[in-house]
Amino acid sequence: MQLAPSARSTRLRGHSHLLRLPGPPALQPFPPPDFQLLMLQTKYWSIELRKRLKPVKNMDPEAEGPPIIKVTPLQQMLASCTGAILTSLMVTPFDVVKIRLQAQNNPFPKGKCFLYSNGLMDHLCVCEEEGNKAWYKKPGRFQGTLDAFLKIIRNEGIKSLWSGLPPTLVMAVPATVIYFTCYDQLTALLRSKLGESESHIPIVAGIVARLGAVTVISPLELIRTKMQSKKFSYEELHQFVSKKVSEDGWISLWRGWAPTVLRDVPFSAMYWYNYEVLKKWLCAKSGLYEPTFMINFTSGALSGSFAAVVTLPFDVVKTQKQTQLWIYDSRKISMPLQMSTWAIMKNIVAKNGFSGLFTGLIPRLIKIAPACAVMISTYEFGKSFFQKQNARRQQY
């Protein structure tokens, strides 16, 4: 039933109190802004944001990354020194066990020389004494590598796994510090001149850095080998060096430099180039700005293994030449003319075939791959630590 318009309006007027809505509140006067307080609050929050904000890792690596905090040369030296010591501590036990097994199967006579590796450098060592006094001549009756580890630890103490290490670290650590610090400094210099995208920078920096390290260390290695074969006083050592220089010239202190360079310089060039390429590729695959510890570790192991295989023929030649040089020097026999690097290589091929140049491939890989992985990952971790410390100093 529909109501007439007059009735409907009368009814609405009767309930007008139900339709009444509250009016808007009275406007209060707004106080004028305090601009000085506003500026202080803005400054405070900008400082807080800078402290708390961290760069996001999982982003497009092609995009522009966070600003790079530089590491000083002294910090690079500390990082490389730490890496060198840690690498030698981890790799040396394997070489000590290898030498002990070799000495058990073929005892070293007095005057016999052998190679000792601490993971950083190969050192020519000479059997000094008859009998079983030297660490490498102690009887063990080992049945294999694992058995040798267990028996050495049980019968001689765990320190015996690092026998002969301290004298070699005197040169290996400075050589590694020079090498890694020079590489990073040269890389930074070349990138500032040629640009970040230049792919040949690691090759050039690796070659120059390795040349410098080998040139500095070669005379010291000659002196160390001579001191090990006979106990020299500092005066006798000075007389030995002076006599050698007067008889054969200054160049005689760098005898053995050429085969070392032929092995180490190509190794360095290939190692650094492949390391940088692998590191960038793994970062791109993972979507990271900065490589993680495992990316550095994997890149170091793979690039070191590849470089070790390619340069193995020069390593075989270097070992043979070092050994022959020591024999001729100790017996005071004039060195034959066919002692050049290429002549030795031809003799090896003629005697054992081409495969003779790759003798000892598996032991070299077992030694090089973990040494490169531990060294570079520890070095990069040390640099990352110092970068964070430098960033905190800049904030405050």
GROMACS .gro file of C-alpha atoms in nm:
model
  396
    1MET     CA    1   0.000   0.000   0.000
    2GLN     CA    2   0.149   0.333  -0.111
    3LEU     CA    3   0.124   0.646   0.099
    4ALA     CA    4   0.032   0.978  -0.047
    5PRO     CA    5   0.314   1.230  -0.078
    6SER     CA    6   0.174   1.444   0.200
    7ALA     CA    7   0.149   1.147   0.440
    8ARG     CA    8   0.506   1.028   0.357
    9SER     CA    9   0.655   1.374   0.425
   10THR     CA   10   0.456   1.397   0.748
   11ARG     CA   11   0.596   1.060   0.856
   12LEU     CA   12   0.958   1.165   0.774
   13ARG     CA   13   0.914   1.486   0.962
   14GLY     CA   14   0.802   1.283   1.264
   15HIS     CA   15   1.133   1.089   1.261
   16SER     CA   16   1.358   1.375   1.171
   17HIS     CA   17   1.560   1.325   1.490
   18LEU     CA   18   1.678   0.987   1.353
   19LEU     CA   19   1.824   1.144   1.035
   20ARG     CA   20   2.016   1.426   1.202
   21LEU     CA   21   2.396   1.387   1.140
   22PRO     CA   22   2.668   1.547   1.350
   23GLY     CA   23   2.830   1.847   1.191
   24PRO     CA   24   3.204   1.887   1.125
   25PRO     CA   25   3.421   1.971   1.425
   26ALA     CA   26   3.535   2.322   1.465
   27LEU     CA   27   3.870   2.384   1.298
   28GLN     CA   28   4.157   2.453   1.534
   29PRO     CA   29   4.433   2.694   1.430
   30PHE     CA   30   4.743   2.498   1.297
   31PRO     CA   31   5.069   2.600   1.474
   32PRO     CA   32   5.344   2.736   1.248
   33PRO     CA   33   5.609   2.468   1.161
   34ASP     CA   34   5.936   2.464   1.351
   35PHE     CA   35   6.179   2.440   1.056
   36GLN     CA   36   6.487   2.405   1.276
   37LEU     CA   37   6.340   2.100   1.453
   38LEU     CA   38   6.234   1.954   1.118
   39MET     CA   39   6.589   1.985   0.983
   40LEU     CA   40   6.738   1.814   1.291
   41GLN     CA   41   6.490   1.526   1.263
   42THR     CA   42   6.569   1.478   0.892
   43LYS     CA   43   6.942   1.474   0.962
   44TYR     CA   44   6.899   1.224   1.245
   45TRP     CA   45   6.696   0.979   1.036
   46SER     CA   46   6.933   1.003   0.740
   47ILE     CA   47   7.224   0.903   0.970
   48GLU     CA   48   7.021   0.615   1.115
   49LEU     CA   49   6.931   0.488   0.769
   50ARG     CA   50   7.294   0.497   0.660
   51LYS     CA   51   7.393   0.290   0.964
   52ARG     CA   52   7.122   0.029   0.924
   53LEU     CA   53   7.093  -0.013   0.550
   54LYS     CA   54   7.305  -0.296   0.406
   55PRO     CA   55   7.364  -0.363   0.033
   56VAL     CA   56   7.130  -0.628  -0.103
   57LYS     CA   57   7.324  -0.923  -0.239
   58ASN     CA   58   7.072  -1.102  -0.456
   59MET     CA   59   7.029  -0.854  -0.735
   60ASP     CA   60   7.115  -0.834  -1.100
   61PRO     CA   61   7.497  -0.844  -1.122
   62GLU     CA   62   7.488  -0.643  -1.444
   63ALA     CA   63   7.334  -0.350  -1.260
   64GLU     CA   64   7.549  -0.095  -1.087
   65GLY     CA   65   7.672  -0.239  -0.759
   66PRO     CA   66   7.750  -0.075  -0.426
   67PRO     CA   67   8.057   0.147  -0.408
   68ILE     CA   68   8.385  -0.048  -0.370
   69ILE     CA   69   8.584   0.022  -0.054
   70LYS     CA   70   8.957   0.014  -0.123
   71VAL     CA   71   9.202  -0.202   0.071
   72THR     CA   72   9.546  -0.057   0.151
   73PRO     CA   73   9.868  -0.232   0.038
   74LEU     CA   74   9.953  -0.308   0.402
   75GLN     CA   75   9.615  -0.479   0.447
   76GLN     CA   76   9.675  -0.678   0.128
   77MET     CA   77  10.011  -0.788   0.269
   78LEU     CA   78   9.850  -0.901   0.594
   79ALA     CA   79   9.577  -1.091   0.407
   80SER     CA   80   9.829  -1.265   0.179
   81CYS     CA   81  10.059  -1.345   0.473
   82THR     CA   82   9.769  -1.507   0.660
   83GLY     CA   83   9.672  -1.702   0.350
   84ALA     CA   84  10.029  -1.818   0.294
   85ILE     CA   85  10.073  -1.947   0.649
   86LEU     CA   86   9.733  -2.122   0.649
   87THR     CA   87   9.802  -2.281   0.309
   88SER     CA   88  10.142  -2.413   0.418
   89LEU     CA   89   9.995  -2.553   0.741
   90MET     CA   90   9.723  -2.739   0.548
   91VAL     CA   91   9.928  -2.866   0.250
   92THR     CA   92  10.268  -2.947   0.407
   93PRO     CA   93  10.157  -3.266   0.593
   94PHE     CA   94  10.072  -3.431   0.259
   95ASP     CA   95  10.418  -3.358   0.120
   96VAL     CA   96  10.589  -3.473   0.441
   97VAL     CA   97  10.407  -3.805   0.420
   98LYS     CA   98  10.497  -3.836   0.050
   99ILE     CA   99  10.868  -3.778   0.125
  100ARG     CA  100  10.861  -4.026   0.415
  101LEU     CA  101  10.708  -4.291   0.187
  102GLN     CA  102  10.969  -4.219  -0.083
  103ALA     CA  103  11.253  -4.245   0.170
  104GLN     CA  104  11.113  -4.575   0.300
  105ASN     CA  105  11.098  -4.729  -0.049
  106ASN     CA  106  11.428  -4.577  -0.174
  107PRO     CA  107  11.645  -4.455   0.119
  108PHE     CA  108  11.819  -4.122   0.059
  109PRO     CA  109  12.199  -4.149   0.065
  110LYS     CA  110  12.407  -3.860   0.196
  111GLY     CA  111  12.419  -3.582  -0.063
  112LYS     CA  112  12.095  -3.694  -0.230
  113CYS     CA  113  11.861  -3.404  -0.302
  114PHE     CA  114  11.482  -3.409  -0.309
  115LEU     CA  115  11.201  -3.156  -0.352
  116TYR     CA  116  11.005  -3.033  -0.052
  117SER     CA  117  10.680  -2.845  -0.115
  118ASN     CA  118  10.494  -2.641   0.145
  119GLY     CA  119  10.207  -2.555  -0.089
  120LEU     CA  120  10.358  -2.216  -0.175
  121MET     CA  121  10.696  -2.303  -0.326
  122ASP     CA  122  10.908  -2.604  -0.414
  123HIS     CA  123  11.239  -2.616  -0.227
  124LEU     CA  124  11.543  -2.825  -0.311
  125CYS     CA  125  11.652  -3.010   0.004
  126VAL     CA  126  11.968  -3.214   0.048
  127CYS     CA  127  12.013  -3.526   0.258
  128GLU     CA  128  12.268  -3.405   0.512
  129GLU     CA  129  12.338  -3.701   0.739
  130GLU     CA  130  12.381  -4.074   0.739
  131GLY     CA  131  12.166  -4.277   0.973
  132ASN     CA  132  11.813  -4.204   1.088
  133LYS     CA  133  11.855  -3.869   1.262
  134ALA     CA  134  11.690  -3.652   0.994
  135TRP     CA  135  11.309  -3.632   0.998
  136TYR     CA  136  11.275  -3.779   0.647
  137LYS     CA  137  11.485  -4.087   0.735
  138LYS     CA  138  11.307  -4.199   1.051
  139PRO     CA  139  11.183  -4.560   1.018
  140GLY     CA  140  10.808  -4.596   1.008
  141ARG     CA  141  10.711  -4.920   0.828
  142PHE     CA  142  10.419  -4.749   0.659
  143GLN     CA  143  10.163  -4.948   0.461
  144GLY     CA  144  10.024  -4.648   0.272
  145THR     CA  145   9.937  -4.280   0.296
  146LEU     CA  146   9.665  -4.310   0.563
  147ASP     CA  147   9.873  -4.555   0.764
  148ALA     CA  148  10.168  -4.313   0.746
  149PHE     CA  149   9.954  -4.025   0.878
  150LEU     CA  150   9.827  -4.232   1.171
  151LYS     CA  151  10.167  -4.380   1.265
  152ILE     CA  152  10.349  -4.046   1.245
  153ILE     CA  153  10.091  -3.882   1.473
  154ARG     CA  154  10.086  -4.176   1.718
  155ASN     CA  155  10.462  -4.246   1.735
  156GLU     CA  156  10.622  -3.906   1.672
  157GLY     CA  157  10.354  -3.655   1.765
  158ILE     CA  158  10.138  -3.435   1.543
  159LYS     CA  159  10.418  -3.174   1.507
  160SER     CA  160  10.611  -3.420   1.290
  161LEU     CA  161  10.360  -3.362   1.008
  162TRP     CA  162  10.517  -3.016   0.966
  163SER     CA  163  10.881  -3.131   0.977
  164GLY     CA  164  11.114  -2.906   0.782
  165LEU     CA  165  10.852  -2.631   0.739
  166PRO     CA  166  11.002  -2.331   0.930
  167PRO     CA  167  11.315  -2.287   0.710
  168THR     CA  168  11.108  -2.287   0.391
  169LEU     CA  169  10.858  -2.031   0.523
  170VAL     CA  170  11.137  -1.775   0.555
  171MET     CA  171  11.123  -1.735   0.177
  172ALA     CA  172  10.785  -1.876   0.077
  173VAL     CA  173  10.582  -1.626   0.282
  174PRO     CA  174  10.766  -1.311   0.161
  175ALA     CA  175  10.748  -1.438  -0.200
  176THR     CA  176  10.373  -1.493  -0.169
  177VAL     CA  177  10.318  -1.152  -0.006
  178ILE     CA  178  10.514  -0.979  -0.285
  179TYR     CA  179  10.329  -1.176  -0.552
  180PHE     CA  180   9.970  -1.118  -0.435
  181THR     CA  181  10.018  -0.757  -0.331
  182CYS     CA  182  10.187  -0.667  -0.662
  183TYR     CA  183   9.910  -0.842  -0.856
  184ASP     CA  184   9.634  -0.646  -0.683
  185GLN     CA  185   9.819  -0.315  -0.710
  186LEU     CA  186   9.893  -0.368  -1.081
  187THR     CA  187   9.534  -0.476  -1.148
  188ALA     CA  188   9.396  -0.162  -0.982
  189LEU     CA  189   9.641   0.058  -1.176
  190LEU     CA  190   9.563  -0.103  -1.513
  191ARG     CA  191   9.186  -0.087  -1.453
  192SER     CA  192   9.207   0.282  -1.372
  193LYS     CA  193   9.391   0.338  -1.703
  194LEU     CA  194   9.221   0.088  -1.935
  195GLY     CA  195   8.877   0.044  -1.779
  196GLU     CA  196   8.709  -0.227  -1.573
  197SER     CA  197   8.597  -0.436  -1.872
  198GLU     CA  198   8.946  -0.501  -2.015
  199SER     CA  199   8.984  -0.882  -2.005
  200HIS     CA  200   9.362  -0.897  -2.052
  201ILE     CA  201   9.443  -0.713  -1.729
  202PRO     CA  202   9.471  -1.032  -1.513
  203ILE     CA  203   9.716  -1.183  -1.764
  204VAL     CA  204   9.947  -0.879  -1.770
  205ALA     CA  205   9.930  -0.824  -1.393
  206GLY     CA  206   9.990  -1.196  -1.324
  207ILE     CA  207  10.296  -1.209  -1.551
  208VAL     CA  208  10.459  -0.895  -1.409
  209ALA     CA  209  10.385  -0.988  -1.045
  210ARG     CA  210  10.526  -1.338  -1.084
  211LEU     CA  211  10.836  -1.216  -1.265
  212GLY     CA  212  10.906  -0.978  -0.976
  213ALA     CA  213  10.855  -1.243  -0.708
  214VAL     CA  214  11.074  -1.504  -0.884
  215THR     CA  215  11.351  -1.250  -0.949
  216VAL     CA  216  11.361  -1.141  -0.584
  217ILE     CA  217  11.352  -1.493  -0.439
  218SER     CA  218  11.590  -1.684  -0.673
  219PRO     CA  219  11.918  -1.567  -0.509
  220LEU     CA  220  11.774  -1.634  -0.162
  221GLU     CA  221  11.678  -1.989  -0.264
  222LEU     CA  222  12.034  -2.053  -0.385
  223ILE     CA  223  12.175  -1.928  -0.053
  224ARG     CA  224  11.922  -2.132   0.150
  225THR     CA  225  12.013  -2.453  -0.037
  226LYS     CA  226  12.384  -2.388   0.021
  227MET     CA  227  12.327  -2.318   0.392
  228GLN     CA  228  12.127  -2.637   0.428
  229SER     CA  229  12.403  -2.853   0.278
  230LYS     CA  230  12.663  -2.717   0.521
  231LYS     CA  231  12.647  -2.509   0.836
  232PHE     CA  232  12.766  -2.162   0.737
  233SER     CA  233  12.836  -1.864   0.960
  234TYR     CA  234  12.727  -1.523   0.826
  235GLU     CA  235  13.091  -1.441   0.745
  236GLU     CA  236  13.137  -1.766   0.552
  237LEU     CA  237  12.811  -1.705   0.371
  238HIS     CA  238  12.927  -1.356   0.269
  239GLN     CA  239  13.255  -1.505   0.144
  240PHE     CA  240  13.064  -1.770  -0.054
  241VAL     CA  241  12.842  -1.509  -0.225
  242SER     CA  242  13.140  -1.279  -0.295
  243LYS     CA  243  13.343  -1.564  -0.444
  244LYS     CA  244  13.054  -1.678  -0.662
  245VAL     CA  245  12.995  -1.324  -0.791
  246SER     CA  246  13.367  -1.265  -0.860
  247GLU     CA  247  13.406  -1.598  -1.045
  248ASP     CA  248  13.079  -1.620  -1.239
  249GLY     CA  249  12.933  -1.268  -1.214
  250TRP     CA  250  12.612  -1.144  -1.056
  251ILE     CA  251  12.406  -1.349  -1.300
  252SER     CA  252  12.523  -1.668  -1.127
  253LEU     CA  253  12.298  -1.585  -0.828
  254TRP     CA  254  12.000  -1.631  -1.061
  255ARG     CA  255  12.104  -1.974  -1.189
  256GLY     CA  256  11.786  -2.174  -1.231
  257TRP     CA  257  11.583  -1.855  -1.285
  258ALA     CA  258  11.492  -1.941  -1.648
  259PRO     CA  259  11.319  -2.279  -1.586
  260THR     CA  260  11.140  -2.131  -1.284
  261VAL     CA  261  11.011  -1.841  -1.494
  262LEU     CA  262  10.907  -2.077  -1.776
  263ARG     CA  263  10.693  -2.268  -1.529
  264ASP     CA  264  10.567  -1.998  -1.293
  265VAL     CA  265  10.494  -1.710  -1.534
  266PRO     CA  266  10.263  -1.904  -1.772
  267PHE     CA  267  10.103  -2.064  -1.466
  268SER     CA  268  10.037  -1.721  -1.316
  269ALA     CA  269   9.893  -1.576  -1.640
  270MET     CA  270   9.653  -1.869  -1.693
  271TYR     CA  271   9.564  -1.894  -1.327
  272TRP     CA  272   9.460  -1.531  -1.280
  273TYR     CA  273   9.277  -1.505  -1.613
  274ASN     CA  274   9.074  -1.822  -1.552
  275TYR     CA  275   9.016  -1.729  -1.187
  276GLU     CA  276   8.867  -1.389  -1.274
  277VAL     CA  277   8.654  -1.536  -1.554
  278LEU     CA  278   8.523  -1.823  -1.337
  279LYS     CA  279   8.455  -1.589  -1.045
  280LYS     CA  280   8.249  -1.351  -1.260
  281TRP     CA  281   8.061  -1.640  -1.420
  282LEU     CA  282   7.974  -1.802  -1.087
  283CYS     CA  283   7.865  -1.465  -0.944
  284ALA     CA  284   7.639  -1.408  -1.247
  285LYS     CA  285   7.488  -1.755  -1.210
  286SER     CA  286   7.426  -1.697  -0.838
  287GLY     CA  287   7.298  -1.339  -0.883
  288LEU     CA  288   7.559  -1.189  -0.651
  289TYR     CA  289   7.750  -0.862  -0.656
  290GLU     CA  290   8.042  -1.001  -0.454
  291PRO     CA  291   8.180  -1.359  -0.462
  292THR     CA  292   8.129  -1.578  -0.157
  293PHE     CA  293   8.400  -1.784   0.012
  294MET     CA  294   8.290  -2.097  -0.178
  295ILE     CA  295   8.293  -1.915  -0.515
  296ASN     CA  296   8.654  -1.803  -0.450
  297PHE     CA  297   8.748  -2.152  -0.330
  298THR     CA  298   8.596  -2.326  -0.635
  299SER     CA  299   8.740  -2.074  -0.883
  300GLY     CA  300   9.086  -2.107  -0.727
  301ALA     CA  301   9.082  -2.489  -0.735
  302LEU     CA  302   8.963  -2.514  -1.097
  303SER     CA  303   9.191  -2.243  -1.238
  304GLY     CA  304   9.490  -2.381  -1.045
  305SER     CA  305   9.426  -2.733  -1.174
  306PHE     CA  306   9.406  -2.617  -1.536
  307ALA     CA  307   9.726  -2.412  -1.509
  308ALA     CA  308   9.905  -2.701  -1.335
  309VAL     CA  309   9.827  -2.944  -1.619
  310VAL     CA  310   9.939  -2.702  -1.893
  311THR     CA  311  10.267  -2.605  -1.721
  312LEU     CA  312  10.359  -2.955  -1.599
  313PRO     CA  313  10.630  -3.010  -1.869
  314PHE     CA  314  10.815  -2.700  -1.744
  315ASP     CA  315  10.781  -2.826  -1.387
  316VAL     CA  316  10.941  -3.159  -1.485
  317VAL     CA  317  11.227  -2.974  -1.657
  318LYS     CA  318  11.273  -2.735  -1.364
  319THR     CA  319  11.294  -3.023  -1.114
  320GLN     CA  320  11.549  -3.211  -1.325
  321LYS     CA  321  11.759  -2.900  -1.386
  322GLN     CA  322  11.759  -2.805  -1.016
  323THR     CA  323  11.872  -3.155  -0.923
  324GLN     CA  324  12.147  -3.164  -1.187
  325LEU     CA  325  12.271  -2.817  -1.091
  326TRP     CA  326  12.307  -2.926  -0.731
  327ILE     CA  327  12.496  -3.244  -0.829
  328TYR     CA  328  12.742  -3.048  -1.047
  329ASP     CA  329  12.790  -2.777  -0.783
  330SER     CA  330  12.840  -3.019  -0.493
  331ARG     CA  331  13.091  -3.232  -0.686
  332LYS     CA  332  13.258  -2.922  -0.835
  333ILE     CA  333  13.209  -3.048  -1.190
  334SER     CA  334  13.173  -2.800  -1.474
  335MET     CA  335  12.818  -2.783  -1.603
  336PRO     CA  336  12.774  -2.944  -1.949
  337LEU     CA  337  12.649  -2.738  -2.240
  338GLN     CA  338  12.335  -2.951  -2.287
  339MET     CA  339  12.194  -2.824  -1.957
  340SER     CA  340  11.967  -2.566  -2.120
  341THR     CA  341  11.592  -2.594  -2.060
  342TRP     CA  342  11.510  -2.695  -2.417
  343ALA     CA  343  11.794  -2.950  -2.426
  344ILE     CA  344  11.663  -3.118  -2.110
  345MET     CA  345  11.312  -3.123  -2.257
  346LYS     CA  346  11.442  -3.289  -2.577
  347ASN     CA  347  11.633  -3.549  -2.371
  348ILE     CA  348  11.318  -3.635  -2.172
  349VAL     CA  349  11.112  -3.679  -2.490
  350ALA     CA  350  11.386  -3.889  -2.652
  351LYS     CA  351  11.415  -4.114  -2.346
  352ASN     CA  352  11.054  -4.145  -2.222
  353GLY     CA  353  10.843  -4.012  -2.507
  354PHE     CA  354  10.606  -3.717  -2.495
  355SER     CA  355  10.433  -3.863  -2.189
  356GLY     CA  356  10.759  -3.819  -1.997
  357LEU     CA  357  10.691  -3.444  -1.986
  358PHE     CA  358  10.373  -3.514  -1.788
  359THR     CA  359  10.529  -3.738  -1.525
  360GLY     CA  360  10.370  -3.689  -1.183
  361LEU     CA  361  10.046  -3.529  -1.310
  362ILE     CA  362   9.817  -3.674  -1.040
  363PRO     CA  363  10.046  -3.586  -0.743
  364ARG     CA  364  10.086  -3.233  -0.883
  365LEU     CA  365   9.710  -3.186  -0.914
  366ILE     CA  366   9.653  -3.323  -0.563
  367LYS     CA  367   9.904  -3.067  -0.433
  368ILE     CA  368   9.818  -2.763  -0.650
  369ALA     CA  369   9.436  -2.768  -0.647
  370PRO     CA  370   9.385  -2.745  -0.267
  371ALA     CA  371   9.681  -2.508  -0.226
  372CYS     CA  372   9.540  -2.262  -0.481
  373ALA     CA  373   9.188  -2.294  -0.340
  374VAL     CA  374   9.292  -2.235   0.023
  375MET     CA  375   9.532  -1.951  -0.063
  376ILE     CA  376   9.298  -1.744  -0.280
  377SER     CA  377   8.986  -1.796  -0.067
  378THR     CA  378   9.174  -1.702   0.251
  379TYR     CA  379   9.329  -1.401   0.078
  380GLU     CA  380   8.991  -1.279  -0.054
  381PHE     CA  381   8.832  -1.338   0.287
  382GLY     CA  382   9.106  -1.127   0.449
  383LYS     CA  383   9.053  -0.846   0.198
  384SER     CA  384   8.676  -0.861   0.256
  385PHE     CA  385   8.735  -0.835   0.632
  386PHE     CA  386   8.953  -0.525   0.586
  387GLN     CA  387   8.699  -0.373   0.344
  388LYS     CA  388   8.429  -0.395   0.612
  389GLN     CA  389   8.663  -0.240   0.867
  390ASN     CA  390   8.743   0.047   0.629
  391ALA     CA  391   8.371   0.099   0.553
  392ARG     CA  392   8.293   0.130   0.924
  393ARG     CA  393   8.569   0.387   0.968
  394GLN     CA  394   8.428   0.590   0.680
  395GLN     CA  395   8.080   0.591   0.835
  396TYR     CA  396   8.206   0.731   1.163
   0.00000   0.00000   0.00000
